[in-house]
Tab-separated table of C-alpha atoms in Angstrom:
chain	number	residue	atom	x	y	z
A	267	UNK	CA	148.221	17.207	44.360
A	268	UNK	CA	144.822	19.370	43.731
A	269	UNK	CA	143.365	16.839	41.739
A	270	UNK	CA	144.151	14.042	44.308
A	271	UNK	CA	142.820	16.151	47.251
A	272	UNK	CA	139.630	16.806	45.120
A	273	UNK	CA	139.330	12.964	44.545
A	274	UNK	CA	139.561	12.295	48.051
A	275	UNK	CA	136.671	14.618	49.093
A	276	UNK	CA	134.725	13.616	46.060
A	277	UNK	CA	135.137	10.173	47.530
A	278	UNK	CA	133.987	11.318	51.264
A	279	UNK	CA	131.200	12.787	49.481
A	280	UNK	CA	130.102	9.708	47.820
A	281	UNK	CA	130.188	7.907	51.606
A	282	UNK	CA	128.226	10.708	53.904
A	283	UNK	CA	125.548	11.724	53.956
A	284	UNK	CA	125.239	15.449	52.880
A	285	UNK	CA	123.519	18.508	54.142
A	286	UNK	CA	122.864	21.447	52.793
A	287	UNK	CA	121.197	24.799	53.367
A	288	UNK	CA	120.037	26.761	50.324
A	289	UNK	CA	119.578	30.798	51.634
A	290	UNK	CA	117.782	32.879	48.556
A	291	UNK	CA	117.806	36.210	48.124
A	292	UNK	CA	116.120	38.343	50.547
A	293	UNK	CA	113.451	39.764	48.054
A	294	UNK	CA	112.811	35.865	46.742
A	295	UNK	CA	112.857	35.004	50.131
A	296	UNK	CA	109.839	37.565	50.683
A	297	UNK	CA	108.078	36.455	48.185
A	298	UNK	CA	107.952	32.857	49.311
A	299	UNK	CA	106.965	33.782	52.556
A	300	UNK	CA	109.363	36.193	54.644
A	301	UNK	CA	112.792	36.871	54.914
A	302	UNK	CA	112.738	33.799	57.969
A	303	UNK	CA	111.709	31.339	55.970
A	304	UNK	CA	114.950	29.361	54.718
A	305	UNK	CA	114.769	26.097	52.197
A	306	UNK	CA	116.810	23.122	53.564
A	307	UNK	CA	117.249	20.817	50.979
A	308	UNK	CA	119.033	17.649	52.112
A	309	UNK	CA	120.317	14.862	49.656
A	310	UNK	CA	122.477	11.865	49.484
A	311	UNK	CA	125.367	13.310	47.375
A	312	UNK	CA	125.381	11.163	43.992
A	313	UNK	CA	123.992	11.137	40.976
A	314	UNK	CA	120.251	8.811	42.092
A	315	UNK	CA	120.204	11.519	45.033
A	316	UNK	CA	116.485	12.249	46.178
A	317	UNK	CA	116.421	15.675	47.144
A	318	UNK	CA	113.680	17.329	49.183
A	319	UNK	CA	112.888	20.341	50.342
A	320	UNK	CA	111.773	21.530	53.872
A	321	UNK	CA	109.702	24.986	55.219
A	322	UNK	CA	109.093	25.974	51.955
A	323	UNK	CA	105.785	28.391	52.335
A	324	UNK	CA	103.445	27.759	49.551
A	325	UNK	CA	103.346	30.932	46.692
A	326	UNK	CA	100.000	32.257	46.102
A	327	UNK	CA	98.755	32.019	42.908
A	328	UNK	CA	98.099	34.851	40.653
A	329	UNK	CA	95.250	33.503	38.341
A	330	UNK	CA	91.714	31.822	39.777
A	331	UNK	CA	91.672	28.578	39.454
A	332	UNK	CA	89.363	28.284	36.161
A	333	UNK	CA	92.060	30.068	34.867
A	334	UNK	CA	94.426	27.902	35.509
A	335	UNK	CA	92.190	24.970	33.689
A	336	UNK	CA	92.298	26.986	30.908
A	337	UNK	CA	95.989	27.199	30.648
A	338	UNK	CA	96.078	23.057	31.186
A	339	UNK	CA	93.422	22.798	28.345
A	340	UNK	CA	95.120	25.272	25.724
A	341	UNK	CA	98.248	23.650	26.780
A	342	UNK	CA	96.905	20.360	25.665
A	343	UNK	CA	95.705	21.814	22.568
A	344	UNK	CA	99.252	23.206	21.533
A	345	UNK	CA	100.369	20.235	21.782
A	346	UNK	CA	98.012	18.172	19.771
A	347	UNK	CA	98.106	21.260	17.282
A	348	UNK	CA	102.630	21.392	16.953
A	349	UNK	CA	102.571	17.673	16.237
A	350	UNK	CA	99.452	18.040	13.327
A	351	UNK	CA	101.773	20.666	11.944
A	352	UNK	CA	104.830	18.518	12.214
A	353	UNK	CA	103.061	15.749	10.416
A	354	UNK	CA	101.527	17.553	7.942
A	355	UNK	CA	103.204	15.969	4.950
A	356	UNK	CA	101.469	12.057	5.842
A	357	UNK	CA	97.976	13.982	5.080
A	358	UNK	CA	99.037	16.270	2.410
A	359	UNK	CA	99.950	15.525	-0.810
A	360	UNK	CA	102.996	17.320	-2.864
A	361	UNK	CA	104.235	18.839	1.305
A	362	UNK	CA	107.887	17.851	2.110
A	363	UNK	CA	109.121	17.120	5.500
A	364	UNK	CA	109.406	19.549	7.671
A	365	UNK	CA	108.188	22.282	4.785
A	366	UNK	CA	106.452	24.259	7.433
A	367	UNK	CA	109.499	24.726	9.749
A	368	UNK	CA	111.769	26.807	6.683
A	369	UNK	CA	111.665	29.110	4.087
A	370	UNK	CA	110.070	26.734	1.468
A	371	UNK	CA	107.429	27.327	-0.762
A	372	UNK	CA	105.107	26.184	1.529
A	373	UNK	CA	106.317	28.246	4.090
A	374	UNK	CA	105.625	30.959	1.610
A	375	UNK	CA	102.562	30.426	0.301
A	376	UNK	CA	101.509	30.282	3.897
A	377	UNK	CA	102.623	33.613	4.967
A	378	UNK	CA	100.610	35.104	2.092
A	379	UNK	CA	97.700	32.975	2.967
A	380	UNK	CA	97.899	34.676	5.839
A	381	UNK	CA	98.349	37.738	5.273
A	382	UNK	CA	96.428	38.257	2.458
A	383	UNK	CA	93.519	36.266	3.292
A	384	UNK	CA	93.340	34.863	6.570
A	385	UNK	CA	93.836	38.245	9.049
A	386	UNK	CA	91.550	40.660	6.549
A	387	UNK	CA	88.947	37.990	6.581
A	388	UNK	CA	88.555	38.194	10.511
A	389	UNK	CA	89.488	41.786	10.749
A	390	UNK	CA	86.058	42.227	8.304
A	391	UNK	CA	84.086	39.976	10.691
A	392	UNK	CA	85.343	41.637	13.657
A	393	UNK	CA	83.879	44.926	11.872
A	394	UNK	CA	81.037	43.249	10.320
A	395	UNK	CA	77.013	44.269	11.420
A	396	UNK	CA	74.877	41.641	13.378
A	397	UNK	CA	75.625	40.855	17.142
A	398	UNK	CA	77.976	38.180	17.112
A	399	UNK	CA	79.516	37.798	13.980
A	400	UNK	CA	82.761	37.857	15.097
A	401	UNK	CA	82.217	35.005	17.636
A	402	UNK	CA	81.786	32.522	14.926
A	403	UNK	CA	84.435	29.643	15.410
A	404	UNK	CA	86.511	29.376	12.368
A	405	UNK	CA	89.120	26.302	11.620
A	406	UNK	CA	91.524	27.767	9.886
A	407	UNK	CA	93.464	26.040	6.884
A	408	UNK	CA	96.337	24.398	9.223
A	409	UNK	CA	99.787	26.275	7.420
A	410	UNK	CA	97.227	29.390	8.007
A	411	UNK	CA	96.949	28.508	11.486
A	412	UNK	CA	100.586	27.761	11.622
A	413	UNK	CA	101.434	31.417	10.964
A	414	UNK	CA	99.131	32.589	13.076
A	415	UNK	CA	100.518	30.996	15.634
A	416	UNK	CA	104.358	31.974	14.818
A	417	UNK	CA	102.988	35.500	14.469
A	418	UNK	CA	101.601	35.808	18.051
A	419	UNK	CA	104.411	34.241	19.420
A	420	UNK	CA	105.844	38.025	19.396
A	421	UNK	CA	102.766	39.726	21.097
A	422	UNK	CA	104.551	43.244	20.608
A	423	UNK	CA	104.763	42.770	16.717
A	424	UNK	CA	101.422	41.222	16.618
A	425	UNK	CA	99.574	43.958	17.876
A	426	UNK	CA	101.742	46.705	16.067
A	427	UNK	CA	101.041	44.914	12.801
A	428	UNK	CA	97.147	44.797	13.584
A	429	UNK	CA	97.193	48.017	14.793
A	430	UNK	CA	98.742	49.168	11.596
A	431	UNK	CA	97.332	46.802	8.947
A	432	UNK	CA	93.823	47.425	10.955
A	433	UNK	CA	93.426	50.180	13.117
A	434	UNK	CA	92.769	47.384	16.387
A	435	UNK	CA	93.872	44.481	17.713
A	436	UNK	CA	92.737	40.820	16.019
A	437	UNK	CA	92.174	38.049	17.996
A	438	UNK	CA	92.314	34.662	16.607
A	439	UNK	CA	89.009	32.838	15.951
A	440	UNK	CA	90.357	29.758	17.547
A	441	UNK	CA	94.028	29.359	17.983
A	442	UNK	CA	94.152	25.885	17.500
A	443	UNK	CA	91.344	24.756	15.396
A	444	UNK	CA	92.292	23.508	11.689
A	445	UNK	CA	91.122	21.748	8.770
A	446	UNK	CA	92.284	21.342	5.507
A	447	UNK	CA	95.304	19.516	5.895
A	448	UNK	CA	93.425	16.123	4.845
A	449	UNK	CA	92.808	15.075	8.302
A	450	UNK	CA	89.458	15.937	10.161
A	451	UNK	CA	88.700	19.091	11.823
A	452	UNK	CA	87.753	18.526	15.151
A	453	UNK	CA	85.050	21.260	14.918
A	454	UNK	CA	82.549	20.330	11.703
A	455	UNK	CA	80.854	23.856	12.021
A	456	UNK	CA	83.843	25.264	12.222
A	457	UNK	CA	85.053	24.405	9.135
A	458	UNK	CA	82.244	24.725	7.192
A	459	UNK	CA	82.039	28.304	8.494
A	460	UNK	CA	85.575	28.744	7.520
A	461	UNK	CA	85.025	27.355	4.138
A	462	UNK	CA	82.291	30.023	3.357
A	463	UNK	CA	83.973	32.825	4.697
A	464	UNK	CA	87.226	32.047	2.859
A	465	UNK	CA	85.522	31.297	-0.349
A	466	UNK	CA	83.791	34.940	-0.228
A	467	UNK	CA	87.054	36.632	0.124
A	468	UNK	CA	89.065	34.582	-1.747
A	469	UNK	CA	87.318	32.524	-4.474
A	470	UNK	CA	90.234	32.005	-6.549
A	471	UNK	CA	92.321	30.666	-3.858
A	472	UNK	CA	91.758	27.124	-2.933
A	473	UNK	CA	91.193	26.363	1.394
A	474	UNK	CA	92.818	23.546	1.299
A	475	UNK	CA	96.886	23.734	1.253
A	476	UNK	CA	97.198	20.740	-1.156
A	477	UNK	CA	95.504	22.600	-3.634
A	478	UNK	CA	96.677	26.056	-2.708
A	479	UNK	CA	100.470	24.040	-2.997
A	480	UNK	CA	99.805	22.635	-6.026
A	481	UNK	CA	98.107	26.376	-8.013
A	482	UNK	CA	101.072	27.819	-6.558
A	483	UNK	CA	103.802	25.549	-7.729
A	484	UNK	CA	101.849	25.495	-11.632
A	485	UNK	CA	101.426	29.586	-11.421
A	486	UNK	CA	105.008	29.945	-10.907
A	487	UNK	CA	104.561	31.384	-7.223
A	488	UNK	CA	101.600	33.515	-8.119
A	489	UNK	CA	99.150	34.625	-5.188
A	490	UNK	CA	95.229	35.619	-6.819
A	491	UNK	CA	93.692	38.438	-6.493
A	492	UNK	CA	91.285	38.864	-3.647
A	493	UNK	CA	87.524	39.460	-4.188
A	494	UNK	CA	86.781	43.056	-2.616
A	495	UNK	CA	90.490	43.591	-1.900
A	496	UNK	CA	90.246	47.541	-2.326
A	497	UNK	CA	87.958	47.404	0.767
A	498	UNK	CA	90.149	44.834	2.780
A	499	UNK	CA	93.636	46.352	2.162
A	500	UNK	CA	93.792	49.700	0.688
A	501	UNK	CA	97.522	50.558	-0.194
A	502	UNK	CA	96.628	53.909	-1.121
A	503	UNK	CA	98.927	56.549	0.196
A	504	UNK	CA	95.755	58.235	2.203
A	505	UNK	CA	94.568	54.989	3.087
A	506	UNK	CA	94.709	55.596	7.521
A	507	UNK	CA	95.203	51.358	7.367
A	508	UNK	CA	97.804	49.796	4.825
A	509	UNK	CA	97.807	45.907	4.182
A	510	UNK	CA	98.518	44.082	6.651
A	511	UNK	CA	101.708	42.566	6.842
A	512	UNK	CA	103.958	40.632	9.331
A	513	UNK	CA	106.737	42.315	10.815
A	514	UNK	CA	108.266	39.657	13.564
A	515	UNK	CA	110.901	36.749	12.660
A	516	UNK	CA	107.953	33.757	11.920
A	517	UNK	CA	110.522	32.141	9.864
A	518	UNK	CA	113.058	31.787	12.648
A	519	UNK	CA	109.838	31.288	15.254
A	520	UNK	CA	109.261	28.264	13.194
A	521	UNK	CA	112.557	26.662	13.433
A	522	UNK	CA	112.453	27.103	17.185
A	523	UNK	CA	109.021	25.863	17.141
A	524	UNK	CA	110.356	22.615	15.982
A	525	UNK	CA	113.104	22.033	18.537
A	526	UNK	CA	110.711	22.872	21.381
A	527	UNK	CA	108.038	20.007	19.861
A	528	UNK	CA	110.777	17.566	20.296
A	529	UNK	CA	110.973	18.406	23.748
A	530	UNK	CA	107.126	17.850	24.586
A	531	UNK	CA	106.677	14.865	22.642
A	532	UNK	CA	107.205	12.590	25.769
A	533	UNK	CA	104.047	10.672	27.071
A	534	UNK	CA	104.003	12.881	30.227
A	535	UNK	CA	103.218	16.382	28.631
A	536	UNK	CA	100.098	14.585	27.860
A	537	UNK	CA	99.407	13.922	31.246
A	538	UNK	CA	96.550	15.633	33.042
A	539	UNK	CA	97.675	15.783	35.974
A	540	UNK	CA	101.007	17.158	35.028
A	541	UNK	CA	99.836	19.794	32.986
A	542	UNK	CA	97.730	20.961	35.860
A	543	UNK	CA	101.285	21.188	37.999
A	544	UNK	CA	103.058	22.586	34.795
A	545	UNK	CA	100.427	25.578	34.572
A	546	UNK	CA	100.511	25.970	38.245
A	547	UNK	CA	104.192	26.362	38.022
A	548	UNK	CA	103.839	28.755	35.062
A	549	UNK	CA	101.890	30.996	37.464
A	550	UNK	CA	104.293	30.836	39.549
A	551	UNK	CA	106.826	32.091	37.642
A	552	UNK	CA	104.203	35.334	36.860
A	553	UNK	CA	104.492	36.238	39.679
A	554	UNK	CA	108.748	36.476	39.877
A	555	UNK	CA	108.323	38.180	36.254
A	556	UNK	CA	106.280	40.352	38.243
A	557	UNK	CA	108.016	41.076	40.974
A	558	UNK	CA	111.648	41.017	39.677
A	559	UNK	CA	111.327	42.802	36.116
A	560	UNK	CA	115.055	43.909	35.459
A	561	UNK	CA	116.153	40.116	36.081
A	562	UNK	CA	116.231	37.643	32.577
A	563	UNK	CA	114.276	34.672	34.219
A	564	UNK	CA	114.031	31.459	31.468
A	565	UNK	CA	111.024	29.052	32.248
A	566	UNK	CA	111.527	25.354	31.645
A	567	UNK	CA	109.785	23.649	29.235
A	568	UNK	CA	106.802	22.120	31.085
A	569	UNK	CA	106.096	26.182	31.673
A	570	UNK	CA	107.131	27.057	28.404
């Protein structure tokens, strides 16, 4: 008898017209503009239904509006940068699949590139005399890049692991420039700077990951000593600074990373015009972070 009765309103539903309004909670309602303002949202009820959205008061934005250009352009550049990663193995030799998403030796070898390399090689320019030395754009091998990137996707970990490993906080050179993955860096300076830099901290260690893949696979797994490692990464017991080393979950990071390419590989996240409303929406949501702390608030993906 319930289910019938539920059929039979389902079936009204489907032949009226519907109406609803949509009260939020006072302190949301604040935010968007007083506790007066009320969101009527009225729809056909069905599954094509257009819904739209009256007296809703505009949020202010929390970032200037260059800054919100910034966010469309980095956002663009993520993009571009997840899918080189993901197709990594049609430009290098000897990668598998998907290599760069799990524990492989790939995976591996990039952590240590990393680690061992990569962060004490722009912690020294960071440190190093001559105004702007640590300005230099650097395109960093892409699996190198690739950890970066996993690494700072837990800010709190990144800056506790530079903090130890280095005393202050790193900054990437670039956060999406890459080369070495056998397809062209966008920046040419930028690699060749990245070339010579590498090559005077690690001469023994090839920049480019087919190369490092293949030494690694023929020295059984075997990471080369660094050239002026004792000044880089002293482990020494009285040392204030011990290597540097990555504390956060990269290796799950990367998994997730995957999933959430799949997600953004439609032809509209590469739409100007919608990455411009995407950021804008991402600002928005700031601002609830802000403003409602103790509450777990998940952003879609165009945000995301």
């Amino acid at each position: 008898h319930v289910s019938a009765s539920r059929g039979r309103a389902r079936a009204r539903c489907l032949d009226i017209g519907m109406a609803c309004a949509v009260r939020p909670p006072a302190p949301v309602a604040k935010l968007c503009g007083g506790p007066d303002v009320v969101p009527v949202i009225r729809g056909e009820c069905h599954t094509s239904a257009v819904i739209v959205v009256d007296h809703v008061t505009a949020v202010p934005l929390p970032f200037p509006p260059a800054v919100i250009d910034r966010l469309a352009h980095a956002a663009t550049l993520l993009r571009r940068f997840l899918a080189r990663v993901h197709f990594a193995h049609r430009t290098v030799p000897g990668l598998m699949p998907g290599a760069l998403y799990h524990p492989t030796e790939a995976f591996n070898l990039a952590l240590a590139r990393y680690e061992k390399v990569w962060m004490p090689l722009l912690a020294s320019l960071k440190n190093a005399p001559g105004a702007g030395a640590e300005k230099r754009k650097l395109a960093a091998p892409l699996d190198v890049q690739w950890m970066h990137h996993l690494h700072r996707l837990d800010p709190c970990a990144y800056r506790a692991d530079c903090e130890q490993g280095f005393g202050e906080l790193v900054d990437p050179s670039d956060p999406f420039l890459c080369a070495g993955d056998g397809a062209p860096a966008d920046d040419a300076v930028a690699e060749t700077n990245a070339r010579q830099a590498w090559q005077n901290v690690s001469p023994d260690s090839p920049f480019d990951l087919a190369d490092a893949l293949r030494e690694y696979r023929e020295t059984g797994g075997c990471f080369p000593e660094l050239r002026n490692s004792s000044s880089m990464c002293d482990s020494n017991e009285s040392s204030n600074h011990p290597c540097f080393s990555v504390s956060s979950d990269v290796r799950g990071a990367a998994t997730r990373q995957g999933g959430f390419l799949y997600q953004i590989l439609p032809p509209r996240y590469a739409d100007r015009t919608f990455i411009r409303a995407a950021s804008e929406r991402y600002a928005k949501l700031v601002v609830l972070w802000r403003e409602f702390p103790d509450e777990f608030l998940v952003p879609t993906y165009d945000m995301d």
